Short mmCIF file of C-alpha atoms and ligand atoms in Angstrom, two decimals:
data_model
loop_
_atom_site.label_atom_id
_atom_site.label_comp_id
_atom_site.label_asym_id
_atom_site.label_seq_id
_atom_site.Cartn_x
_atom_site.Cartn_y
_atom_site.Cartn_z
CA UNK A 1 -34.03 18.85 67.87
CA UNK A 2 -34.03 17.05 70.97
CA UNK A 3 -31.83 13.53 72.24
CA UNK A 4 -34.70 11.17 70.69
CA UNK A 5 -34.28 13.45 67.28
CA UNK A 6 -31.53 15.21 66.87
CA UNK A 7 -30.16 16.59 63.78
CA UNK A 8 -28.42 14.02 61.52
CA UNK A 9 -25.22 14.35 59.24
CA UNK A 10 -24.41 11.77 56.98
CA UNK A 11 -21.09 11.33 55.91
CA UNK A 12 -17.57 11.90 58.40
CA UNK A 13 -15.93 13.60 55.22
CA UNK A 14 -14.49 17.06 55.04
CA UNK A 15 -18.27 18.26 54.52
CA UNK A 16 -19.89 16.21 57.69
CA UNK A 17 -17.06 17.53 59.97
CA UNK A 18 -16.74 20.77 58.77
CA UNK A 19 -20.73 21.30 59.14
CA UNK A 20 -20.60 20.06 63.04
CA UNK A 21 -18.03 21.90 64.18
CA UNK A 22 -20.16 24.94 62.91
CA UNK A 23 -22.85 24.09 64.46
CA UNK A 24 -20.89 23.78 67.83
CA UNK A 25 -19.42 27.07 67.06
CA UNK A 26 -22.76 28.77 67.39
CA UNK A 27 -24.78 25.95 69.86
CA UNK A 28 -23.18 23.53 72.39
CA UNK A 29 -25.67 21.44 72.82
CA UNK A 30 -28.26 21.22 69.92
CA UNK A 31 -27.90 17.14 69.85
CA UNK A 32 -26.10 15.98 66.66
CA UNK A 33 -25.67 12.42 65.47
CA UNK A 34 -23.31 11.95 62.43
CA UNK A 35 -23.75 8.47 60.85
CA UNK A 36 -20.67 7.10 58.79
CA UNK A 37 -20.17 4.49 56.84
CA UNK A 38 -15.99 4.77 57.04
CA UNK A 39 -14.42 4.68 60.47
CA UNK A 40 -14.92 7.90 61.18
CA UNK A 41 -11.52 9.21 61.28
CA UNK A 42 -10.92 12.42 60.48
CA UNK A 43 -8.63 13.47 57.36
CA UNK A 44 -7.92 16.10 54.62
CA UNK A 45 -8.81 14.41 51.48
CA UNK A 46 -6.49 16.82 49.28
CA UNK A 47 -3.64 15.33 51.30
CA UNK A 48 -3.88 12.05 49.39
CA UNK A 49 -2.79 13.56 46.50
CA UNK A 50 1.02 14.96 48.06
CA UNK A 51 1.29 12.32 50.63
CA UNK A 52 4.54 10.79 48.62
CA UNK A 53 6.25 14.02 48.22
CA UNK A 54 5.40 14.81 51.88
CA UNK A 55 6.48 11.71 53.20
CA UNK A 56 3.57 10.61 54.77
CA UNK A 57 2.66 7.06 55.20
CA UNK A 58 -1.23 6.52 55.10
CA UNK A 59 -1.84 6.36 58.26
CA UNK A 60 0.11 9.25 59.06
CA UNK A 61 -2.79 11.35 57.24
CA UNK A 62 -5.93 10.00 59.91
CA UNK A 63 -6.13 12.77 62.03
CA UNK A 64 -8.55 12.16 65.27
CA UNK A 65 -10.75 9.06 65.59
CA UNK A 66 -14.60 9.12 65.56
CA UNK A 67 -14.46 8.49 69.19
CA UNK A 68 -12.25 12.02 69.51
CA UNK A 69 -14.49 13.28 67.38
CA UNK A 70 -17.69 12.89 69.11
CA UNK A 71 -16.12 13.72 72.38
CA UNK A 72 -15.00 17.46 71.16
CA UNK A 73 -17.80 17.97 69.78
CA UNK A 74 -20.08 16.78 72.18
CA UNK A 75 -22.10 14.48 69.37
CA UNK A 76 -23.10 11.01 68.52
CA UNK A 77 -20.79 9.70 65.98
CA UNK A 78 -21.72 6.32 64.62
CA UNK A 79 -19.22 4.74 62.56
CA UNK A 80 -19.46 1.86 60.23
CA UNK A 81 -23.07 2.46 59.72
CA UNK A 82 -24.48 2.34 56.47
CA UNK A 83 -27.51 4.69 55.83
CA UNK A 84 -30.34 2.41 53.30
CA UNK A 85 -33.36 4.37 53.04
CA UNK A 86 -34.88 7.55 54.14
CA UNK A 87 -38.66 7.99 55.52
CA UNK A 88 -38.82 11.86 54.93
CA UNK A 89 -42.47 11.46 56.23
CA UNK A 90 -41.68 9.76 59.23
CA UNK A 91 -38.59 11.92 59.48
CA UNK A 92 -36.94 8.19 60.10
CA UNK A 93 -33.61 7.06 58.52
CA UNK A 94 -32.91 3.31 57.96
CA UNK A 95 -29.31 1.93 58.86
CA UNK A 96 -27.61 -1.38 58.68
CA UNK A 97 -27.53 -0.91 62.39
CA UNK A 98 -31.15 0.47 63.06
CA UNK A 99 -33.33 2.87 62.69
CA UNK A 100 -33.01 6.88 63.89
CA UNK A 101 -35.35 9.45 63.78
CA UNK A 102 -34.43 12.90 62.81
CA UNK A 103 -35.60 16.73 63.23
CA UNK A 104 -33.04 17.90 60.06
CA UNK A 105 -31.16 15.41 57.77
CA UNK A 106 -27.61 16.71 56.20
CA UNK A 107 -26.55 14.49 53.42
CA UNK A 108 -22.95 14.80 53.15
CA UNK A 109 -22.56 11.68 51.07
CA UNK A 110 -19.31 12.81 49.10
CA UNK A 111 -18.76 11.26 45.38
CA UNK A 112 -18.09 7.74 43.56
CA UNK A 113 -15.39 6.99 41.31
CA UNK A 114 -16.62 6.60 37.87
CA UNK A 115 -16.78 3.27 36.92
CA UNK A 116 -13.93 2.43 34.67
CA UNK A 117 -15.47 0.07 32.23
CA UNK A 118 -12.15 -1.84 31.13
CA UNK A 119 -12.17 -5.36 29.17
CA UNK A 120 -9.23 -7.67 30.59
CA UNK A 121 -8.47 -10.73 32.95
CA UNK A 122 -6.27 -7.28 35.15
CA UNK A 123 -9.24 -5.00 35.19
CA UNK A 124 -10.45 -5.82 39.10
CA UNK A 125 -7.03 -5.03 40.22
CA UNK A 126 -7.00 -1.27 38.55
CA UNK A 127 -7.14 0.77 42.11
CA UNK A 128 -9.06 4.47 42.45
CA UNK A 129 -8.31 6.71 45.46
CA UNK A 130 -10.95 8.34 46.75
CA UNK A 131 -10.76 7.89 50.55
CA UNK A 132 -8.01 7.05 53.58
CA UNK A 133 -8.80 3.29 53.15
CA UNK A 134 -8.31 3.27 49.07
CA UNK A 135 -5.48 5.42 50.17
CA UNK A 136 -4.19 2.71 52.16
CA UNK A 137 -4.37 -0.19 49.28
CA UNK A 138 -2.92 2.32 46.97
CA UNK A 139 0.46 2.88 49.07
CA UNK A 140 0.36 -0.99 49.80
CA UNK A 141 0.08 -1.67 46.19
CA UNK A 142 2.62 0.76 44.82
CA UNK A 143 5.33 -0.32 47.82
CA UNK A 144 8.40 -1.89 45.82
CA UNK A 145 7.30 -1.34 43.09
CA UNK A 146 8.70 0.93 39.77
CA UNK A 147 5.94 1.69 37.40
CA UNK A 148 2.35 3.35 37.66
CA UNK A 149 -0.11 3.90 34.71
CA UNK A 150 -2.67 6.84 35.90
CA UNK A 151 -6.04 6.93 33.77
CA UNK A 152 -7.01 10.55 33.45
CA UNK A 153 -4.92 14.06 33.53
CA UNK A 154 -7.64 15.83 34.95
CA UNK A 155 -6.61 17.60 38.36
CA UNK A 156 -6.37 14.53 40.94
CA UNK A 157 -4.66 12.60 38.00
CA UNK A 158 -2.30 15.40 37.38
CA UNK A 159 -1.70 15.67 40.81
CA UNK A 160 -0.82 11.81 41.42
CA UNK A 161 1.35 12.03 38.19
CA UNK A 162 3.11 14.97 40.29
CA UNK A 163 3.59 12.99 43.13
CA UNK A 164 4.54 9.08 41.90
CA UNK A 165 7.15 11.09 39.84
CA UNK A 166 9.00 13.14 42.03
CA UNK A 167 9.25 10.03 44.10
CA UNK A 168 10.74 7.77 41.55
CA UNK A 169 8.02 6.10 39.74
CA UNK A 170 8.07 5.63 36.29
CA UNK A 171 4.47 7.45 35.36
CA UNK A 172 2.39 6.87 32.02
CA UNK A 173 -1.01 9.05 31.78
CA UNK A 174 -3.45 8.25 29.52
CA UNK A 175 -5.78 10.95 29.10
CA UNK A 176 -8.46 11.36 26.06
CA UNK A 177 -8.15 15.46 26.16
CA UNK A 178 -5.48 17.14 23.75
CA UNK A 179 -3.27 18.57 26.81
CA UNK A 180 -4.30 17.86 30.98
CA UNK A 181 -7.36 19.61 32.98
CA UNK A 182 -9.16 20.69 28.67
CA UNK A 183 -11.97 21.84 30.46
CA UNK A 184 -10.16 24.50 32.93
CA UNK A 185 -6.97 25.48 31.27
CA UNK A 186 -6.56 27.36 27.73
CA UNK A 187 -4.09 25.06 25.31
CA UNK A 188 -0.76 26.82 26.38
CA UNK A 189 -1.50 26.89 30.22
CA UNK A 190 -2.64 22.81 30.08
CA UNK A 191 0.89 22.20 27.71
CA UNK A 192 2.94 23.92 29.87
CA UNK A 193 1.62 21.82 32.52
CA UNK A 194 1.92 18.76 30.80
CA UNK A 195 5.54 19.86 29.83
CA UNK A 196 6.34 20.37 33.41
CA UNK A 197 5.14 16.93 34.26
CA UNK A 198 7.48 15.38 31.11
CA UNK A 199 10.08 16.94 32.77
CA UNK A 200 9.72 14.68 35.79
CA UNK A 201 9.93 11.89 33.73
CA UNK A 202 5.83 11.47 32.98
CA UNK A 203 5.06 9.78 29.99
CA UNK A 204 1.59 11.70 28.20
CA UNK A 205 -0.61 9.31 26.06
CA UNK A 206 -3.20 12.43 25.17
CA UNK A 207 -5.77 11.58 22.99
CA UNK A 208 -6.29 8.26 24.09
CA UNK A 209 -8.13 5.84 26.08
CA UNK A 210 -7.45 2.58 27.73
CA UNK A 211 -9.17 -0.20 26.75
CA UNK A 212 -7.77 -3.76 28.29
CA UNK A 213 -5.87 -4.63 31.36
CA UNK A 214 -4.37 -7.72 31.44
CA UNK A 215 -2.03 -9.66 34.06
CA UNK A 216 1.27 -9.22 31.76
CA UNK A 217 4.14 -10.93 33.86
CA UNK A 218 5.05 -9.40 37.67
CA UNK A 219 2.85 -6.13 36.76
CA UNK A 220 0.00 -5.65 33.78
CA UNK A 221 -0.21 -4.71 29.73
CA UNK A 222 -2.34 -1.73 29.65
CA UNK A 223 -3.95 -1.67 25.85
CA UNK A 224 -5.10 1.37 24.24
CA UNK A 225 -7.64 2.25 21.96
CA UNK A 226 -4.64 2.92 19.33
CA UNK A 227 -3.74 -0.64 19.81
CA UNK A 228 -0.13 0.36 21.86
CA UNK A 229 0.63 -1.31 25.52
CA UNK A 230 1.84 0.17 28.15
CA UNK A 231 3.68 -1.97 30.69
CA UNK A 232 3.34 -1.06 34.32
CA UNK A 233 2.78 -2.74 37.49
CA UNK A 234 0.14 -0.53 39.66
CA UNK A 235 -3.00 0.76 37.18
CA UNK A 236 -4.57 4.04 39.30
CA UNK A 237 -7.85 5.21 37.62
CA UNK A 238 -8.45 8.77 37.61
CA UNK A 239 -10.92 9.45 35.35
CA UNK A 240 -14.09 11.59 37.71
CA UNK A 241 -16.25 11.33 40.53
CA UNK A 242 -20.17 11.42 40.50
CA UNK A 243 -22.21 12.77 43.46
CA UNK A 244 -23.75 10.11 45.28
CA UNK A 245 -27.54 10.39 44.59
CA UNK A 246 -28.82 7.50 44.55
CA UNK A 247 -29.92 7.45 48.33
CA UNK A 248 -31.98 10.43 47.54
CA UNK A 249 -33.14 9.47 44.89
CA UNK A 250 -34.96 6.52 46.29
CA UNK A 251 -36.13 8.69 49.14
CA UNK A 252 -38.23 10.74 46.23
CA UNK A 253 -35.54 13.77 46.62
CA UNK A 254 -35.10 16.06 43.52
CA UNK A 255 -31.41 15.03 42.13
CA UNK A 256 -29.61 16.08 38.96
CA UNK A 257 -25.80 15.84 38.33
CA UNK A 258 -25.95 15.65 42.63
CA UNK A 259 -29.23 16.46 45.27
CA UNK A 260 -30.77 19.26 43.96
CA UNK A 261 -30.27 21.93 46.84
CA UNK A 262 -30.92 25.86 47.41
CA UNK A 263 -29.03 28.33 48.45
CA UNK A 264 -30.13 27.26 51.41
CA UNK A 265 -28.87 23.86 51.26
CA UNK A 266 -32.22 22.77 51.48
CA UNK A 267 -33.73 19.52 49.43
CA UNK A 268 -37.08 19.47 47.96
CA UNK A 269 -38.23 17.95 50.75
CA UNK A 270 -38.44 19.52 53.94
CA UNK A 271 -35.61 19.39 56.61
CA UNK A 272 -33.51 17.94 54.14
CA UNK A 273 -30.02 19.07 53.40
CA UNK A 274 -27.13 18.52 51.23
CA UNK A 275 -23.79 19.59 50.95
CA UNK A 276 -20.10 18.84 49.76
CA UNK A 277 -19.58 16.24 46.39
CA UNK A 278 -23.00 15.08 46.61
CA UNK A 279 -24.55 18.36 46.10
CA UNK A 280 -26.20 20.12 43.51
CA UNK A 281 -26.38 23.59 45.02
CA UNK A 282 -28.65 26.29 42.87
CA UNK A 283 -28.05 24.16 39.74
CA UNK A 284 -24.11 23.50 40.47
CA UNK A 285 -21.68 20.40 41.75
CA UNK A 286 -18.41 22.24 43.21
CA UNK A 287 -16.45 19.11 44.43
CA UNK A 288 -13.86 21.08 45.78
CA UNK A 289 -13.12 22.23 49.78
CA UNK A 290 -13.79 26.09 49.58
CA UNK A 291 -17.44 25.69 48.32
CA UNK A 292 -18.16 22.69 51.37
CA UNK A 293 -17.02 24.93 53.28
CA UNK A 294 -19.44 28.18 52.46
CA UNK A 295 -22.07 25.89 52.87
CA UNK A 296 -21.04 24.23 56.19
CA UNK A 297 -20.80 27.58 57.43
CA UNK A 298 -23.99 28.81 55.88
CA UNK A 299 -25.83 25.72 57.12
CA UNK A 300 -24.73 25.59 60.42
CA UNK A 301 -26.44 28.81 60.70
CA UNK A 302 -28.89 27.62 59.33
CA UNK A 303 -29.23 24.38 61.71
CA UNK A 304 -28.87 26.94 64.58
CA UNK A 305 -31.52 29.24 63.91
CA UNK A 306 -30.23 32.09 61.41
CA UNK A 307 -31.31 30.93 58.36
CA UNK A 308 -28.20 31.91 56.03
CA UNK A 309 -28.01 31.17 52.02
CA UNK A 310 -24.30 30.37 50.48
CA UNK A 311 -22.99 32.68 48.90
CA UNK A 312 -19.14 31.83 47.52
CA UNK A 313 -16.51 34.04 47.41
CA UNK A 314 -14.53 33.72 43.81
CA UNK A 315 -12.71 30.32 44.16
CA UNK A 316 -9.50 29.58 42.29
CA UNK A 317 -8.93 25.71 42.03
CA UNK A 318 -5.37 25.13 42.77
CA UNK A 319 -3.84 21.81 41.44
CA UNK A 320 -0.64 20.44 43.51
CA UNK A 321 1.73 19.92 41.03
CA UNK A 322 5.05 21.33 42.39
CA UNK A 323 6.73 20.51 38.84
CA UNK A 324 4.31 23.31 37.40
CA UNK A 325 1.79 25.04 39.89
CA UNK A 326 -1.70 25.98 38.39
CA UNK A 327 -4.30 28.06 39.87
CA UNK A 328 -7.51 28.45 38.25
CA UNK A 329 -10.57 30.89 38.32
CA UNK A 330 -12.79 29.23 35.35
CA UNK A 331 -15.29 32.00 33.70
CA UNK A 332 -18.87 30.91 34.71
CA UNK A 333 -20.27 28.62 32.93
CA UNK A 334 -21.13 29.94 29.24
CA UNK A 335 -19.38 33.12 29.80
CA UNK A 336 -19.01 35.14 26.38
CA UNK A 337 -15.62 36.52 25.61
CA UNK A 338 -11.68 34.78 25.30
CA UNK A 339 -8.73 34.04 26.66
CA UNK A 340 -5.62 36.14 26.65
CA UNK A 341 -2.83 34.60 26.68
CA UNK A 342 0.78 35.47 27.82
CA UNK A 343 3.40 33.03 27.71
CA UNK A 344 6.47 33.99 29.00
CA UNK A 345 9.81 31.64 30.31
CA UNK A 346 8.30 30.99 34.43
CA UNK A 347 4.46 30.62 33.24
CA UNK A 348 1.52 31.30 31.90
CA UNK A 349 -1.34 33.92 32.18
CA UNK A 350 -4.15 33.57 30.74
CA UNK A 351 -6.91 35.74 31.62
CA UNK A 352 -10.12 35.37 30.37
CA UNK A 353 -12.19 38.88 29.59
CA UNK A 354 -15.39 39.24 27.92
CA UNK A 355 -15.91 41.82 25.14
CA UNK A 356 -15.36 45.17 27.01
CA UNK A 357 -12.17 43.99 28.15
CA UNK A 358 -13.33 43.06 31.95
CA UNK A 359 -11.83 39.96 33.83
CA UNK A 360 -14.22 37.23 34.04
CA UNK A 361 -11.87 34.42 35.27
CA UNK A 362 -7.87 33.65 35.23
CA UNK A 363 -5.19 30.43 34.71
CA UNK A 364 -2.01 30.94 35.70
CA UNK A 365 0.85 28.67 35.62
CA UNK A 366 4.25 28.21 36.98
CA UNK A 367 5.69 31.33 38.56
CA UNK A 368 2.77 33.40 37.13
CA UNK A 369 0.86 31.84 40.03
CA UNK A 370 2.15 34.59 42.27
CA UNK A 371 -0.48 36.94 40.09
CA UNK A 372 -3.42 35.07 41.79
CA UNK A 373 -4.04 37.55 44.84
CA UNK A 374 -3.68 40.92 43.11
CA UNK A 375 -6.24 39.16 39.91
CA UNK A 376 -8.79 37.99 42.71
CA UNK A 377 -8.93 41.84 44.10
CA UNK A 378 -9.19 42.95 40.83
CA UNK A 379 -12.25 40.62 40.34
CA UNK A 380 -14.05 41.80 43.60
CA UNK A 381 -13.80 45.36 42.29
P1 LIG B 401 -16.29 12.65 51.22
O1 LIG B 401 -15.01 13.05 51.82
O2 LIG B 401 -16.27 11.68 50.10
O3 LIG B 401 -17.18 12.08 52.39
C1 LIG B 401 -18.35 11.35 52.17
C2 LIG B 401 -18.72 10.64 53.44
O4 LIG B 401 -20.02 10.07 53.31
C3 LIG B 401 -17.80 9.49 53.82
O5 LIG B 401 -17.54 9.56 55.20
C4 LIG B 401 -18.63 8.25 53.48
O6 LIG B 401 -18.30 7.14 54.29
C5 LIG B 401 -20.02 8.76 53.81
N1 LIG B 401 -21.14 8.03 53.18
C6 LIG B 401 -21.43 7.93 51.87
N2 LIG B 401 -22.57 7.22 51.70
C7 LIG B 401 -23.01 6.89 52.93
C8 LIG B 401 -24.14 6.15 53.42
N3 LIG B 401 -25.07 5.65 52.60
N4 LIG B 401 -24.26 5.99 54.75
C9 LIG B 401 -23.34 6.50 55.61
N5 LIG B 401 -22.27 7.21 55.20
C10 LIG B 401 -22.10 7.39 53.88
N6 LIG B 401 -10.31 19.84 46.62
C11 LIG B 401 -9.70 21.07 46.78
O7 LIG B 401 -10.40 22.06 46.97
N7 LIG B 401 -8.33 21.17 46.76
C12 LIG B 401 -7.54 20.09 46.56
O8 LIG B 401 -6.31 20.22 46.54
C13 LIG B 401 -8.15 18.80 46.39
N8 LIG B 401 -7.38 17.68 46.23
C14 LIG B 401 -8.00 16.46 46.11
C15 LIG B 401 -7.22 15.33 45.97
C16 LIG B 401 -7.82 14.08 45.85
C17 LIG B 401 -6.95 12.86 45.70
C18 LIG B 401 -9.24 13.96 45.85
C19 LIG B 401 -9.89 12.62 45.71
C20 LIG B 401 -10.02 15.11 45.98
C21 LIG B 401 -9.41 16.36 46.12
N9 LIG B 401 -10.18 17.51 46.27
C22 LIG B 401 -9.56 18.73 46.43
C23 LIG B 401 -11.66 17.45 46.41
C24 LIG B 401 -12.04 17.47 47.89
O9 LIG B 401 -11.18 16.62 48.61
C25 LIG B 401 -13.50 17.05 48.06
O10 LIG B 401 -14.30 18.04 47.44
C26 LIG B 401 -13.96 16.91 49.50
O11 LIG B 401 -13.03 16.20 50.29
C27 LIG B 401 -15.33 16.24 49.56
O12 LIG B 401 -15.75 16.07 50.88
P2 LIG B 401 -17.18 15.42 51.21
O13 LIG B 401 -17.28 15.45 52.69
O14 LIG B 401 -18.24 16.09 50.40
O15 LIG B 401 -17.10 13.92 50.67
#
């Protein structure tokens, strides 16, 4: 790398930071330009999700600006500056402010809100929260008001649920799955969640879908496919994210469910990188902090001369839902064997073992969360 090419990170999320400060903690002055298209703030995405309950206005959450940024870490940090195309010949990317040549590319692009598809003269105004600045629109949005409908009890609509709740809102969730987070938590650990939530005062719609949004009044009717309406006056879709590919995609870069990536972070082109949402890592999208941050550490060895794979550590996903506390270790994927399941009056444990008995993965609920550190050591041995 040198001033005219340095290395490039794309994308001021938890990923691009975490992956520069790395690299300063093993080299200076390697130059390093991170392109954003945000401001460049720094923040904790996961905050977003307990801001209410921690009584945090939005922009109590923007931690230093890109200009604090750049100056501890001695880097280039160009905000508001879309990347459009990437020469991987030339080495070259292609802004909406210019051109910049690199010696390695780091996407750290992050992930998109799935597109909500809803039918209804309402449907523009249904909000996601995926950033500070949707963040922002979302506390504007939900100020004086009484009533929020959440699309999706996966784990970041769970979590809002959580949080609109214990601050007064009226909460519906609609979610399509028989009980929240189906696809991480046995029946009994995902109802006791759910049950924990009711207690706040949510309102489950499980098994359903929302069709229609329409201006009803003050707020919106939210129609189901059952035909029922919910009345509410915010509508906060939180149905998934999808990596952001489609940049690589048009460079000629391998992509899948996110950029295809190594162990070594690297794309099928060389000195190109991914990490965080956007990337596909050995055949797998972890959208969650303690993966990004494997591979910001791995990679920033990497970037500094010790080429370093990622390997993860096992990684229970926690959800933040004070009302019922969940942590997670999901058996990998395809996994033979069951759960076991304890219910008992604090929690649930579930742990999941394959045929000679041997822990694979765990979900534990409630107070049963406190089993979580002695489960993990029992994993590593
Ligand atoms: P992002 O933070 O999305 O950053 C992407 C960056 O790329 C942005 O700066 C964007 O501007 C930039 N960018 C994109 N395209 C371009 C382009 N073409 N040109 C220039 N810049 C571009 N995980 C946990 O482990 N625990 C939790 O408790 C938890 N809670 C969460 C709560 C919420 C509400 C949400 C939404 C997520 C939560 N997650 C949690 C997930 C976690 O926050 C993410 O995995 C992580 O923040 C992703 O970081 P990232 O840097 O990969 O992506």
């Amino acid at each position: 790398p040198s001033p005219d090419r340095p290395i490039v990170i794309v994308g001021s999320g938890l990923a691009g930071y975490t992956l520069l400060k790395e690299i300063r903690k093993r080299d200076a002055a390697v130059p390093v330009t991170l392109v954003t298209a945000d401001d460049g703030a720094f923040y904790s995405k996961p905050k977003l999700s307990n801001a209410l309950a921690a009584g945090k206005p939005a922009a109590a959450l923007a931690g230093a600006s890109a200009e604090k940024m750049a100056a501890e870490q001695n880097a280039t940090v160009l905000a508001h500056t879309r990347v459009c195309a990437i020469d991987t010949q030339a080495q070259r990317i292609r802004t909406d402010r210019g051109e910049l040549d690199y010696a390695g590319l780091v996407l750290a692009l992050g992930a998109d809100p799935i597109p909500h598809g809803l039918q209804g003269d309402g449907a523009a105004d249904v909000l996601a929260v995926n950033d500070l600045a949707d963040y922002a629109a979302f506390r504007a949005a939900i100020d004086g008001k009484r009533r929020v409908t959440v699309l999706g009890g996966g784990l970041i609509g769970c979590e809002f649920a959580n949080d609109l709740a214990q601050a007064g809102f009226a909460v519906d969730v609609v979610h399509l799955g028989a009980w929240p987070l189906e696809r991480l938590l046995p029946q009994e650990a995902g109802v006791r969640l759910a049950d924990g939530l009711a207690s706040l005062g949510v309102t489950w719609h499980f098994g359903r879908t929302a069709q229609r949004v329409e201006h009803a009044g003050e707020g919106y009717g939210v129609t189901l496919d059952d035909g029922a309406t919910i009345t509410t006056d915010v509508v906060l879709s939180a149905i998934g994210l999808r990596s952001r590919t489609r940049l690589a995609r048009a460079a000629g870069l391998a992509t899948g469910r996110g950029i295809q990536v190594n162990r070594l972070l690297e794309a099928s082109v060389p000195n190109v990188y991914a990490i965080g949402d956007c990337a596909e890592v050995d055949g797998v999208v972890l959208p969650y902090v303690q993966p990004l941050m494997v591979q910001a550490r791995a990679l920033g060895a990497t970037l500094t001369g010790a080429p370093t794979a990622a390997v993860y550590p096992a990684m229970p996903v926690v959800v933040k839902t004070p009302a019922h506390p969940v942590a997670v270790l999901p058996p990998t994927i395809g996994a033979a064997g069951g759960w076991k399941v304890e219910c008992g009056d604090a929690g649930v444990c579930a742990l999941h073992l394959d045929a000679a008995g041997q822990l694979q993965g765990f979900a534990l609920t409630g107070a049963e969360t406190g089993r979580r550190d002695a489960l993990l050591k029992a994993l590593a041995a």
